[in-house]
Protein backbone atom coordinates (compact mmCIF):
# COMPACT_ATOMS: atom_id res chain seq x y z
CA MET A 1 -112.86 40.56 13.42
CA GLU A 2 -109.75 41.64 13.38
CA ARG A 3 -106.53 39.55 13.08
CA LYS A 4 -103.61 40.54 14.39
CA VAL A 5 -100.62 38.86 12.95
CA ALA A 6 -97.49 39.18 14.30
CA ILE A 7 -93.89 38.67 12.21
CA VAL A 8 -90.50 37.77 13.48
CA GLY A 9 -87.71 39.51 11.37
CA ALA A 10 -87.80 42.23 9.07
CA GLY A 11 -85.36 40.70 6.45
CA ILE A 12 -86.97 40.34 2.93
CA SER A 13 -89.29 37.63 4.18
CA GLY A 14 -90.65 39.55 6.87
CA LEU A 15 -91.55 42.99 4.25
CA LEU A 16 -92.73 40.31 2.06
CA ALA A 17 -95.01 38.82 4.88
CA CYS A 18 -96.18 42.07 6.01
CA LYS A 19 -97.10 43.41 3.14
CA TYR A 20 -98.87 40.68 1.74
CA THR A 21 -100.93 40.40 4.96
CA LEU A 22 -101.76 44.25 5.16
CA SER A 23 -103.30 43.31 1.50
CA LYS A 24 -105.37 41.08 3.24
CA GLY A 25 -106.58 43.68 5.48
CA PHE A 26 -104.57 41.44 8.69
CA HIS A 27 -102.60 43.45 11.10
CA PRO A 28 -99.54 42.69 11.17
CA VAL A 29 -96.44 43.39 13.46
CA VAL A 30 -93.13 42.85 12.91
CA PHE A 31 -90.24 42.71 15.38
CA GLU A 32 -86.92 42.80 15.03
CA SER A 33 -84.14 43.26 16.23
CA GLN A 34 -81.49 45.14 14.73
CA SER A 35 -82.18 48.94 13.75
CA SER A 36 -82.92 48.67 10.45
CA VAL A 37 -84.58 45.98 7.58
CA GLY A 38 -82.93 44.04 5.63
CA GLY A 39 -82.36 40.80 7.94
CA VAL A 40 -78.55 39.25 6.64
CA TRP A 41 -77.54 42.22 4.04
CA THR A 42 -77.62 45.01 7.36
CA LYS A 43 -74.03 43.67 8.37
CA THR A 44 -72.39 41.84 5.43
CA VAL A 45 -68.43 41.84 4.19
CA GLU A 46 -67.31 44.80 2.60
CA SER A 47 -66.60 42.94 -0.58
CA THR A 48 -69.97 41.10 -0.79
CA LYS A 49 -71.77 41.36 -3.62
CA LEU A 50 -75.05 39.61 -5.33
CA GLN A 51 -74.88 35.59 -5.51
CA THR A 52 -77.83 35.61 -8.08
CA PRO A 53 -78.40 37.50 -11.32
CA LYS A 54 -80.04 40.54 -10.87
CA PRO A 55 -83.61 40.21 -13.30
CA LEU A 56 -83.93 36.79 -10.40
CA TYR A 57 -82.83 38.36 -7.30
CA GLN A 58 -85.88 41.06 -7.37
CA PHE A 59 -90.02 42.18 -6.27
CA SER A 60 -91.97 41.37 -9.00
CA ASP A 61 -93.93 44.67 -8.16
CA PHE A 62 -91.09 46.38 -6.97
CA PRO A 63 -88.13 46.40 -10.16
CA TRP A 64 -84.47 47.21 -8.94
CA PRO A 65 -83.54 51.18 -10.13
CA SER A 66 -81.99 52.49 -13.21
CA SER A 67 -78.91 53.81 -11.87
CA VAL A 68 -78.04 50.61 -10.73
CA SER A 69 -76.69 48.66 -14.01
CA GLU A 70 -74.57 45.49 -12.64
CA ASP A 71 -76.14 42.43 -13.00
CA PHE A 72 -74.69 41.40 -9.95
CA PRO A 73 -74.85 44.99 -7.14
CA ASN A 74 -72.50 45.62 -4.51
CA GLN A 75 -73.75 44.98 -0.46
CA HIS A 76 -74.89 48.57 -0.35
CA LYS A 77 -77.06 48.77 -3.33
CA VAL A 78 -78.81 45.07 -1.96
CA PHE A 79 -79.39 46.84 1.19
CA ASP A 80 -80.34 49.97 -0.37
CA TYR A 81 -83.07 48.38 -2.96
CA ILE A 82 -84.96 46.63 0.06
CA GLN A 83 -85.26 49.68 1.95
CA GLU A 84 -86.76 51.68 -0.83
CA TYR A 85 -88.70 48.24 -0.96
CA ALA A 86 -90.16 48.61 2.37
CA LYS A 87 -90.78 52.76 2.50
CA HIS A 88 -91.81 52.35 -0.85
CA PHE A 89 -94.91 50.41 0.40
CA ASP A 90 -94.99 52.10 3.46
CA LEU A 91 -93.97 49.07 5.59
CA LEU A 92 -91.70 50.54 8.69
CA LYS A 93 -94.62 52.28 10.20
CA HIS A 94 -95.54 48.29 11.31
CA ILE A 95 -92.51 47.28 12.44
CA GLU A 96 -90.82 47.73 16.33
CA PHE A 97 -86.86 47.68 15.82
CA ASN A 98 -84.33 46.99 18.47
CA THR A 99 -86.57 44.58 19.25
CA ARG A 100 -85.78 40.84 20.08
CA VAL A 101 -88.66 37.73 20.58
CA VAL A 102 -87.44 36.17 23.48
CA GLY A 103 -89.65 33.67 22.64
CA ILE A 104 -93.63 32.38 21.93
CA GLU A 105 -96.31 30.85 23.61
CA TYR A 106 -99.61 28.82 22.64
CA GLU A 107 -102.04 29.28 24.14
CA GLY A 108 -105.34 27.40 23.53
CA PRO A 109 -106.41 23.30 23.25
CA GLY A 110 -103.48 21.37 24.72
CA ASP A 111 -101.01 19.02 23.80
CA GLU A 112 -103.05 15.79 24.12
CA GLU A 113 -105.76 17.34 21.89
CA ILE A 114 -103.88 19.19 19.32
CA GLY A 115 -101.63 15.72 19.22
CA ALA A 116 -105.14 14.34 18.39
CA TRP A 117 -106.15 16.65 15.36
CA SER A 118 -106.69 15.13 11.76
CA SER A 119 -106.99 18.60 10.77
CA TRP A 120 -104.41 21.49 10.96
CA GLY A 121 -105.53 23.79 13.64
CA GLY A 122 -108.51 21.30 14.61
CA ASN A 123 -110.31 21.88 11.26
CA GLY A 124 -108.45 23.15 8.49
CA ASP A 125 -108.62 27.13 9.76
CA PRO A 126 -105.53 29.38 9.91
CA PHE A 127 -107.83 30.69 12.78
CA GLY A 128 -109.86 27.60 13.93
CA SER A 129 -108.52 26.31 16.84
CA LYS A 130 -109.65 29.39 19.05
CA GLY A 131 -106.21 29.75 20.28
CA LYS A 132 -103.75 32.82 20.39
CA TRP A 133 -99.97 33.36 20.65
CA LYS A 134 -98.44 34.81 23.55
CA VAL A 135 -95.34 36.59 22.26
CA VAL A 136 -92.45 37.65 24.54
CA VAL A 137 -90.20 40.25 23.16
CA GLU A 138 -87.38 42.09 24.93
CA ASP A 139 -86.63 45.91 23.93
CA LEU A 140 -82.97 45.92 23.37
CA VAL A 141 -82.95 49.79 24.28
CA THR A 142 -84.56 50.02 27.03
CA LEU A 143 -84.37 46.15 28.18
CA SER A 144 -88.05 46.18 29.25
CA THR A 145 -90.00 43.50 28.31
CA GLU A 146 -93.66 43.24 26.73
CA ILE A 147 -96.51 40.66 25.84
CA HIS A 148 -98.51 40.42 22.84
CA ILE A 149 -101.56 38.37 22.00
CA VAL A 150 -101.77 37.87 18.52
CA ASP A 151 -103.83 35.46 16.27
CA PHE A 152 -101.42 34.23 13.93
CA VAL A 153 -97.22 34.01 14.64
CA ILE A 154 -95.14 34.03 10.68
CA VAL A 155 -91.48 33.00 11.88
CA CYS A 156 -89.12 34.59 9.63
CA VAL A 157 -85.41 34.14 11.57
CA GLY A 158 -83.87 33.52 8.35
CA ARG A 159 -81.05 30.34 8.18
CA PHE A 160 -77.77 32.96 8.21
CA SER A 161 -77.48 34.99 11.13
CA GLY A 162 -78.64 35.44 14.80
CA LEU A 163 -76.78 31.67 16.14
CA PRO A 164 -72.83 31.24 15.10
CA ASN A 165 -72.23 27.71 14.72
CA ILE A 166 -69.30 26.77 16.70
CA PRO A 167 -66.99 23.65 15.89
CA GLN A 168 -66.67 21.19 18.26
CA PHE A 169 -62.93 20.50 20.13
CA PRO A 170 -61.31 17.81 22.47
CA PRO A 171 -61.01 19.52 25.91
CA ASN A 172 -57.89 21.53 25.91
CA LYS A 173 -58.08 21.69 21.32
CA GLY A 174 -60.32 24.72 21.38
CA PRO A 175 -59.43 27.62 21.00
CA GLU A 176 -58.70 28.43 24.74
CA ALA A 177 -55.39 26.52 23.81
CA PHE A 178 -55.05 28.92 21.37
CA GLN A 179 -52.82 32.58 22.43
CA GLY A 180 -54.37 34.43 18.99
CA GLN A 181 -58.01 35.31 18.77
CA VAL A 182 -60.63 33.38 17.41
CA ILE A 183 -64.09 34.87 15.51
CA HIS A 184 -66.77 33.68 13.99
CA SER A 185 -67.50 35.33 10.71
CA MET A 186 -71.04 37.62 11.88
CA ASP A 187 -68.04 38.88 14.26
CA TYR A 188 -65.97 40.44 11.21
CA ALA A 189 -69.20 41.29 9.34
CA ALA A 190 -70.58 43.14 12.08
CA MET A 191 -67.33 45.48 12.02
CA ASP A 192 -67.62 48.41 9.60
CA ASP A 193 -65.39 48.56 6.60
CA LYS A 194 -62.62 50.78 7.93
CA GLN A 195 -62.49 48.00 10.72
CA ALA A 196 -62.18 45.53 9.67
CA ALA A 197 -59.38 46.34 7.30
CA GLU A 198 -57.21 47.81 10.33
CA PHE A 199 -58.18 44.32 12.04
CA ILE A 200 -56.62 41.60 10.05
CA LYS A 201 -54.21 43.55 8.79
CA GLY A 202 -50.36 42.77 9.01
CA LYS A 203 -51.89 39.25 11.01
CA ARG A 204 -51.26 35.97 9.57
CA VAL A 205 -55.01 34.68 9.33
CA ILE A 206 -56.54 31.13 8.84
CA VAL A 207 -60.19 30.66 7.93
CA VAL A 208 -62.73 28.35 8.02
CA GLY A 209 -64.85 27.26 5.56
CA PHE A 210 -65.29 27.21 2.17
CA GLN A 211 -68.07 29.25 1.42
CA LYS A 212 -69.05 32.66 -0.09
CA SER A 213 -68.23 34.64 3.52
CA ALA A 214 -64.99 32.81 4.06
CA LEU A 215 -64.01 33.34 0.58
CA ASP A 216 -64.77 37.08 0.75
CA ILE A 217 -63.39 37.38 3.76
CA ALA A 218 -60.10 35.56 2.50
CA MET A 219 -59.85 38.11 -0.48
CA GLU A 220 -60.06 40.94 1.84
CA CYS A 221 -57.21 39.44 4.27
CA SER A 222 -55.10 38.48 0.79
CA ALA A 223 -55.37 42.36 -0.06
CA ALA A 224 -54.67 43.65 3.05
CA ASN A 225 -51.74 41.24 3.46
CA GLY A 226 -49.99 40.26 -0.09
CA VAL A 227 -48.16 37.35 -0.21
CA GLU A 228 -46.12 38.61 3.40
CA ASN A 229 -48.84 37.57 5.36
CA PRO A 230 -50.72 34.58 2.81
CA CYS A 231 -54.22 34.06 4.63
CA THR A 232 -54.91 30.12 4.37
CA VAL A 233 -58.41 28.61 3.94
CA LEU A 234 -59.66 25.56 5.59
CA TYR A 235 -61.84 23.23 3.66
CA ARG A 236 -63.40 20.17 4.35
CA THR A 237 -65.28 19.60 0.90
CA ALA A 238 -64.15 21.43 -2.36
CA HIS A 239 -67.41 22.56 -4.12
CA TRP A 240 -68.57 23.78 -7.16
CA ASN A 241 -68.56 27.62 -6.99
CA VAL A 242 -68.83 29.76 -10.31
CA PRO A 243 -66.86 32.15 -12.15
CA ASP A 244 -69.55 33.34 -14.21
CA TYR A 245 -73.44 31.92 -14.74
CA LEU A 246 -72.24 31.12 -18.69
CA PRO A 247 -70.84 27.55 -18.78
CA TRP A 248 -69.21 27.16 -22.88
CA GLY A 249 -70.85 30.75 -23.30
CA PHE A 250 -74.36 29.41 -22.32
CA SER A 251 -77.14 30.68 -20.21
CA LEU A 252 -76.65 28.98 -16.78
CA ALA A 253 -80.66 30.10 -15.98
CA HIS A 254 -81.86 27.95 -19.53
CA MET A 255 -80.03 24.80 -18.49
CA TYR A 256 -81.27 24.70 -14.36
CA LEU A 257 -84.27 27.14 -14.50
CA SER A 258 -86.69 25.90 -16.87
CA ARG A 259 -89.55 23.15 -17.04
CA PHE A 260 -87.75 21.06 -19.48
CA SER A 261 -84.06 20.93 -16.82
CA GLU A 262 -86.90 19.54 -14.35
CA LEU A 263 -88.36 17.25 -16.76
CA MET A 264 -84.98 15.03 -16.40
CA VAL A 265 -85.48 15.19 -12.53
CA HIS A 266 -87.16 13.03 -10.67
CA LYS A 267 -90.57 15.16 -8.17
CA PRO A 268 -92.19 14.90 -5.26
CA GLY A 269 -95.59 13.72 -5.72
CA GLU A 270 -94.85 12.86 -9.66
CA GLY A 271 -97.24 10.64 -11.85
CA LEU A 272 -96.02 7.91 -13.49
CA LEU A 273 -95.29 9.32 -16.95
CA LEU A 274 -93.25 12.03 -15.34
CA GLY A 275 -91.42 9.60 -13.23
CA LEU A 276 -90.25 7.18 -16.21
CA LEU A 277 -89.36 10.45 -17.84
CA ALA A 278 -87.19 11.30 -15.83
CA SER A 279 -85.73 7.83 -15.36
CA ILE A 280 -85.23 8.28 -19.62
CA LEU A 281 -83.53 12.28 -19.39
CA ALA A 282 -81.17 10.42 -16.61
CA PRO A 283 -78.07 10.45 -19.11
CA LEU A 284 -78.43 14.42 -20.73
CA ARG A 285 -79.18 14.75 -16.75
CA TYR A 286 -75.76 13.53 -16.17
CA ALA A 287 -74.12 15.50 -19.13
CA TYR A 288 -75.74 18.85 -18.02
CA SER A 289 -73.66 18.43 -14.97
CA LYS A 290 -70.46 16.98 -16.88
CA PHE A 291 -71.04 20.09 -19.08
CA VAL A 292 -70.67 22.70 -16.40
CA GLU A 293 -68.51 20.94 -14.53
CA SER A 294 -65.96 20.87 -17.36
CA ASP A 295 -66.24 24.83 -18.05
CA ILE A 296 -65.50 25.37 -13.84
CA LYS A 297 -62.35 23.26 -13.98
CA LYS A 298 -61.33 24.50 -17.13
CA LYS A 299 -62.07 28.83 -16.19
CA LEU A 300 -60.68 28.33 -12.18
CA ARG A 301 -57.95 25.27 -13.50
CA LEU A 302 -59.42 23.60 -9.96
CA ALA A 303 -57.44 20.44 -10.95
CA LYS A 304 -53.74 22.40 -10.57
CA HIS A 305 -55.29 23.36 -7.34
CA GLY A 306 -56.33 20.52 -6.26
CA MET A 307 -60.11 21.14 -6.01
CA VAL A 308 -61.86 19.22 -8.03
CA PRO A 309 -65.34 18.24 -5.80
CA THR A 310 -66.16 14.58 -6.06
CA HIS A 311 -70.09 15.56 -6.31
CA SER A 312 -71.90 16.50 -8.96
CA PHE A 313 -73.06 20.26 -10.37
CA LEU A 314 -76.47 19.06 -10.24
CA ASN A 315 -75.58 17.73 -6.22
CA GLU A 316 -74.69 21.36 -5.85
CA ILE A 317 -77.48 22.89 -7.75
CA SER A 318 -79.93 20.71 -5.28
CA ALA A 319 -78.50 22.03 -2.40
CA CYS A 320 -78.34 25.71 -2.80
CA LEU A 321 -74.78 25.35 -2.22
CA ILE A 322 -73.98 27.37 -5.81
CA SER A 323 -72.01 30.85 -5.35
CA THR A 324 -69.71 32.72 -7.10
CA VAL A 325 -66.01 32.85 -6.99
CA PRO A 326 -64.41 36.37 -6.14
CA GLU A 327 -63.06 38.02 -9.16
CA LYS A 328 -59.26 36.44 -9.60
CA PHE A 329 -59.52 34.76 -5.73
CA TYR A 330 -57.29 31.55 -8.18
CA GLU A 331 -54.79 34.44 -9.24
CA LYS A 332 -54.27 35.24 -5.53
CA VAL A 333 -54.16 31.09 -4.83
CA GLU A 334 -51.68 30.85 -7.94
CA VAL A 335 -49.39 33.95 -6.22
CA GLY A 336 -49.31 32.73 -2.75
CA GLU A 337 -51.57 35.71 -1.19
CA ILE A 338 -54.18 32.93 -0.56
CA LYS A 339 -53.23 28.61 0.90
CA LEU A 340 -55.92 26.20 0.22
CA LYS A 341 -55.48 23.56 2.89
CA LYS A 342 -57.82 20.51 2.99
CA ALA A 343 -58.52 20.21 6.69
CA PRO A 344 -61.10 16.99 7.29
CA SER A 345 -60.60 17.80 10.95
CA PHE A 346 -57.95 20.75 12.85
CA SER A 347 -57.52 21.39 16.08
CA PHE A 348 -56.46 24.92 18.45
CA CYS A 349 -52.49 24.80 19.95
CA LYS A 350 -50.82 27.17 21.15
CA ASN A 351 -49.38 29.04 17.71
CA GLY A 352 -51.51 28.20 16.09
CA VAL A 353 -53.92 25.04 13.82
CA LEU A 354 -53.23 21.49 13.82
CA VAL A 355 -54.48 19.67 10.68
CA GLU A 356 -55.51 15.67 11.39
CA GLY A 357 -52.53 13.90 9.42
CA ASP A 358 -50.08 16.68 9.92
CA THR A 359 -47.44 16.63 12.53
CA ALA A 360 -46.31 20.44 13.43
CA PRO A 361 -49.10 23.23 13.68
CA MET A 362 -50.24 26.40 10.84
CA GLU A 363 -48.98 29.29 12.51
CA ALA A 364 -51.86 32.23 13.16
CA ASP A 365 -52.50 35.56 14.69
CA LEU A 366 -56.30 35.17 13.63
CA VAL A 367 -58.82 32.50 12.85
CA ILE A 368 -61.86 33.67 11.40
CA LEU A 369 -65.02 30.60 11.23
CA ALA A 370 -66.98 31.06 8.53
CA THR A 371 -68.43 27.55 9.73
CA GLY A 372 -72.56 28.39 9.11
CA PHE A 373 -75.08 29.48 11.57
CA LYS A 374 -76.94 26.45 13.94
CA SER A 375 -80.31 27.64 11.89
CA GLU A 376 -82.12 24.72 13.14
CA GLN A 377 -81.61 25.26 17.12
CA LYS A 378 -82.30 29.05 16.47
CA LEU A 379 -86.39 27.98 14.99
CA ARG A 380 -86.86 25.40 17.57
CA ASP A 381 -85.59 28.02 20.52
CA ILE A 382 -88.23 30.25 20.04
CA PHE A 383 -91.21 28.25 20.87
CA MET A 384 -91.61 27.89 24.78
CA SER A 385 -93.11 24.58 24.22
CA GLN A 386 -91.22 21.24 24.69
CA THR A 387 -93.75 20.15 22.23
CA PHE A 388 -93.40 22.60 19.58
CA GLN A 389 -89.53 22.22 19.73
CA ASN A 390 -90.37 18.35 19.01
CA TYR A 391 -92.47 19.27 16.43
CA ILE A 392 -90.77 22.08 14.84
CA SER A 393 -87.52 19.87 14.76
CA GLY A 394 -88.96 16.79 13.44
CA SER A 395 -86.83 13.43 13.27
CA PRO A 396 -83.02 13.43 13.68
CA GLY A 397 -83.29 11.75 9.86
CA ALA A 398 -85.20 14.13 8.07
CA ALA A 399 -85.17 17.78 6.94
CA LEU A 400 -86.94 20.32 8.78
CA PRO A 401 -90.86 19.17 8.38
CA LEU A 402 -92.78 22.38 6.85
CA TYR A 403 -95.70 21.39 4.23
CA ARG A 404 -95.41 23.65 1.27
CA GLU A 405 -92.13 24.70 3.19
CA CYS A 406 -93.98 27.30 5.36
CA ILE A 407 -96.21 24.83 7.92
CA GLN A 408 -95.56 22.38 10.55
CA PRO A 409 -98.71 20.26 9.87
CA ARG A 410 -99.11 19.75 14.26
CA ILE A 411 -98.72 23.63 15.04
CA PRO A 412 -101.54 25.30 14.38
CA GLN A 413 -101.73 29.36 13.81
CA LEU A 414 -97.99 29.63 12.68
CA ALA A 415 -95.37 29.68 9.69
CA VAL A 416 -92.00 29.76 9.16
CA LEU A 417 -91.10 31.71 6.14
CA GLY A 418 -87.40 32.27 4.97
CA PHE A 419 -85.96 28.77 6.46
CA SER A 420 -85.71 26.46 2.98
CA GLU A 421 -83.76 28.14 0.22
CA SER A 422 -83.70 28.58 -3.36
CA ILE A 423 -82.01 30.18 -5.83
CA SER A 424 -83.24 33.33 -5.77
CA ASN A 425 -84.76 34.04 -2.15
CA ILE A 426 -86.67 37.14 -2.82
CA PHE A 427 -88.59 34.95 -5.51
CA THR A 428 -89.27 32.27 -3.66
CA SER A 429 -90.10 34.38 -0.51
CA GLU A 430 -92.61 36.32 -2.41
CA MET A 431 -94.79 33.20 -3.40
CA ARG A 432 -94.57 31.88 0.29
CA CYS A 433 -96.19 35.30 0.80
CA ARG A 434 -98.68 35.07 -1.19
CA TRP A 435 -99.57 31.59 -0.55
CA ILE A 436 -99.49 32.39 3.25
CA ALA A 437 -102.15 35.17 2.92
CA GLU A 438 -104.45 33.87 0.65
CA LEU A 439 -104.29 30.67 2.88
CA LEU A 440 -105.20 33.21 5.99
CA ASP A 441 -107.64 35.14 3.61
CA GLY A 442 -109.57 31.60 3.18
CA SER A 443 -109.38 31.26 -0.39
CA PHE A 444 -108.10 28.08 -0.33
CA LYS A 445 -108.45 25.15 3.13
CA LEU A 446 -105.04 22.54 3.76
CA PRO A 447 -105.57 18.94 3.16
CA SER A 448 -105.46 16.91 6.41
CA ILE A 449 -102.32 16.21 8.68
CA LYS A 450 -101.83 12.85 7.20
CA GLU A 451 -102.06 13.63 3.74
CA MET A 452 -98.88 16.97 4.99
CA GLU A 453 -97.15 14.89 6.12
CA LYS A 454 -96.84 12.78 3.53
CA ASP A 455 -96.56 15.46 1.09
CA ILE A 456 -93.55 16.15 3.25
CA LYS A 457 -92.06 12.44 3.41
CA GLN A 458 -92.23 12.54 -0.43
CA TRP A 459 -90.08 16.22 -0.62
CA ASP A 460 -87.33 14.53 1.95
CA GLU A 461 -87.19 11.91 -0.05
CA TYR A 462 -86.09 14.13 -3.10
CA LEU A 463 -83.52 15.66 -1.13
CA LYS A 464 -81.80 13.01 0.01
CA GLU A 465 -81.29 11.60 -3.81
CA TYR A 466 -80.60 14.83 -4.99
CA SER A 467 -78.71 16.85 -2.24
CA GLY A 468 -76.80 14.44 -0.61
CA GLY A 469 -75.86 14.65 2.72
CA TYR A 470 -77.08 18.18 2.48
CA TYR A 471 -80.44 17.57 2.15
CA ARG A 472 -81.35 19.01 5.78
CA ARG A 473 -80.25 22.51 4.00
CA LYS A 474 -84.31 22.61 2.53
CA CYS A 475 -83.48 23.64 -0.47
CA ILE A 476 -85.64 23.79 -3.62
CA GLY A 477 -83.13 24.93 -5.91
CA ALA A 478 -83.28 22.17 -8.77
CA LEU A 479 -87.36 22.37 -8.50
CA HIS A 480 -88.72 25.95 -8.03
CA ILE A 481 -91.18 25.93 -11.01
CA TRP A 482 -92.50 22.31 -9.95
CA TYR A 483 -93.09 23.53 -6.17
CA ASN A 484 -94.10 26.84 -7.58
CA ASP A 485 -96.87 25.01 -9.46
CA GLN A 486 -97.85 23.40 -6.80
CA LEU A 487 -98.88 26.71 -4.56
CA CYS A 488 -100.29 28.07 -7.70
CA LYS A 489 -102.85 25.36 -7.94
CA ASP A 490 -103.44 25.56 -3.89
CA MET A 491 -104.22 29.26 -4.62
CA GLY A 492 -106.16 28.68 -7.88
CA TRP A 493 -103.57 30.38 -10.17
CA LYS A 494 -102.87 29.60 -13.12
CA PRO A 495 -99.03 27.37 -13.10
CA ARG A 496 -97.73 27.70 -16.94
CA ARG A 497 -97.31 31.77 -16.79
CA LYS A 498 -95.48 31.81 -20.70
CA LYS A 499 -96.67 32.75 -23.82
CA GLY A 500 -96.32 29.37 -26.21
CA PHE A 501 -95.47 25.72 -26.28
CA PHE A 502 -91.46 26.35 -26.44
CA ALA A 503 -91.67 29.49 -24.07
CA GLU A 504 -92.78 27.30 -21.69
CA LEU A 505 -90.99 24.68 -22.53
CA PHE A 506 -87.34 26.10 -22.46
CA GLU A 507 -87.72 29.56 -20.79
CA PRO A 508 -85.76 29.82 -17.51
CA TYR A 509 -88.37 31.12 -14.98
CA GLY A 510 -88.28 33.72 -12.79
CA PRO A 511 -89.60 36.67 -10.36
CA LEU A 512 -91.91 38.58 -12.93
CA ASP A 513 -93.63 35.39 -14.72
CA TYR A 514 -95.55 36.18 -11.06
CA VAL A 515 -96.89 39.77 -11.35
CA SER A 516 -100.41 38.71 -11.71
CA ASN A 517 -102.58 36.00 -10.78
C-alpha cells in the first residue's frame, strides 16, 4: 500500500526526512515556501560563519568536500554543501518550492476518541488510527491553493525563521514613536550583501540582542561606519560566547561531548548508580565550568567590559546558547566602533531609544531587533484544530511536550523535527530522521501515552535543572550521547559505537560514529 508523507520545510531536517522516508519506500512530498533548499542558510548575514566545528556539522554519508579546508566555513560554503547533498541524493524532484503550508487538519477519529486513547494513534502504530491529514498549501507564485491528503506529516519548520519575535511596548512607546527605522534581523538578513552594506552606511545603528545574529550585524555596522557612527548593542543578559573551542589549549569537545562528561550530569530516567555518580562528580562538573569560564574571561577581557555572565558555562551549553564571538569583536569595542549597553528594558522615543534607568535617550537612525523568533507560535499555528494546538503547546510551565523530541503522544500520524536543538543540528536531525523512518517502517513501536508523557516530564525536569530560565529552548546539548543511546535502543542498534573502553569513555561522539546501524 502506498503511504504518502508530507514534509513541511526543506531545511536540513526536511531534506533528511525526505531522504530517509524514501529509503523505506514511502512517497514524500516536501513543501518549501522559499525557492531553494537550505532553511536558515538561504538568507543570512554576510559575515555569518558556521558555529559548530565542521567535523561535527556534517551528514554521516556525505562528507564535506576537500576544497573546504577551514573548520568554520562561511555561510556560502555551508549553503553550497546543503544544496549538493540534496542533488547527490536526488531529493529536489520531491520538493515543491515557493509553496507555503497554510494549515494541516486531521481527518479521522474525533477529539473525544483521541483523548481516550492509551496508545499513540490508538494502537501505537504510525498508521493505526486509519486517519488522514489534509494539508492545505498555497502556491506563492500563482497564489492558488491546493489540498493534499497524506498518511503522515513531518513538520520541519525550525526555530530560527518565519515569525519574528517583536518585543511588546506600552502605548506610544513602541517603534511608532520613533522617527527613524525599525527592522528585525530577519529583514536585514533578507537583503543581498551590497544592499545591506548600503542600508547601514552612515547611520547611527542600535542592535538589540546578544546572540549570534546581533554580534554579526554589529560587526558589519562597525565595518561600514567606524568610530564616526559607532554601533550600540543593547543586551539584557551577558553570555559565555566563546572565542574558540580550545579553552587553555584543551578541546571543548572532549570536555563536553564525551560519555565521561555526561557522567557528571543527572540524566532523565537514570538509575540509582548513575544518579549517585553524577552527585559525586558534581565538584568536577563545577571545576569544568570554571576552567572554561576563566579562559573566556581572559581571552575576551570580559571583566574590563563588564560582560561577565552571572550563570555558568554548563548552563550556557545546556541551553544551546553557546556561539562564537566574531573575530576582533571586543577590539572593536575597545576602539569605540561598537558600544555595549546593558538594558533590562527599553522603549522608543522620537529620536531613539530610552533605556530603563536612564534620563536621556540614545539617539539613533536605525534600530535592528535581533530578538529571535516566535518558534512555538509558528509551530502551533500550523494546526487548524484548537485541540491539537493545545496538545503541541503543552502547559505554560513546561517545554514543548515531545517524546524523543519528535512525537507529541496525543497527535497521531505526525512528527516534529528540528525544533529541539543540539550543539550540532545536522547530526541530531539525522539521528531523529532515521528513528522516524524506522518507526514508520514498523521496526519498533512507541510505548503507551502514559509512559511517553512520563519520559517527557523527566526531560523537562532535566532542562529546568541545567538550562535554568532557558529551558523552553528544548536543548539536548550537554546530553546528546545519552539521548542518541535512547534512539539507538529503540531502533535495535548498538548504542556504544567506539572501539575500546577508553575511546568509548573519553572520545567525543560525532556524526561519523553513526554511519552504520
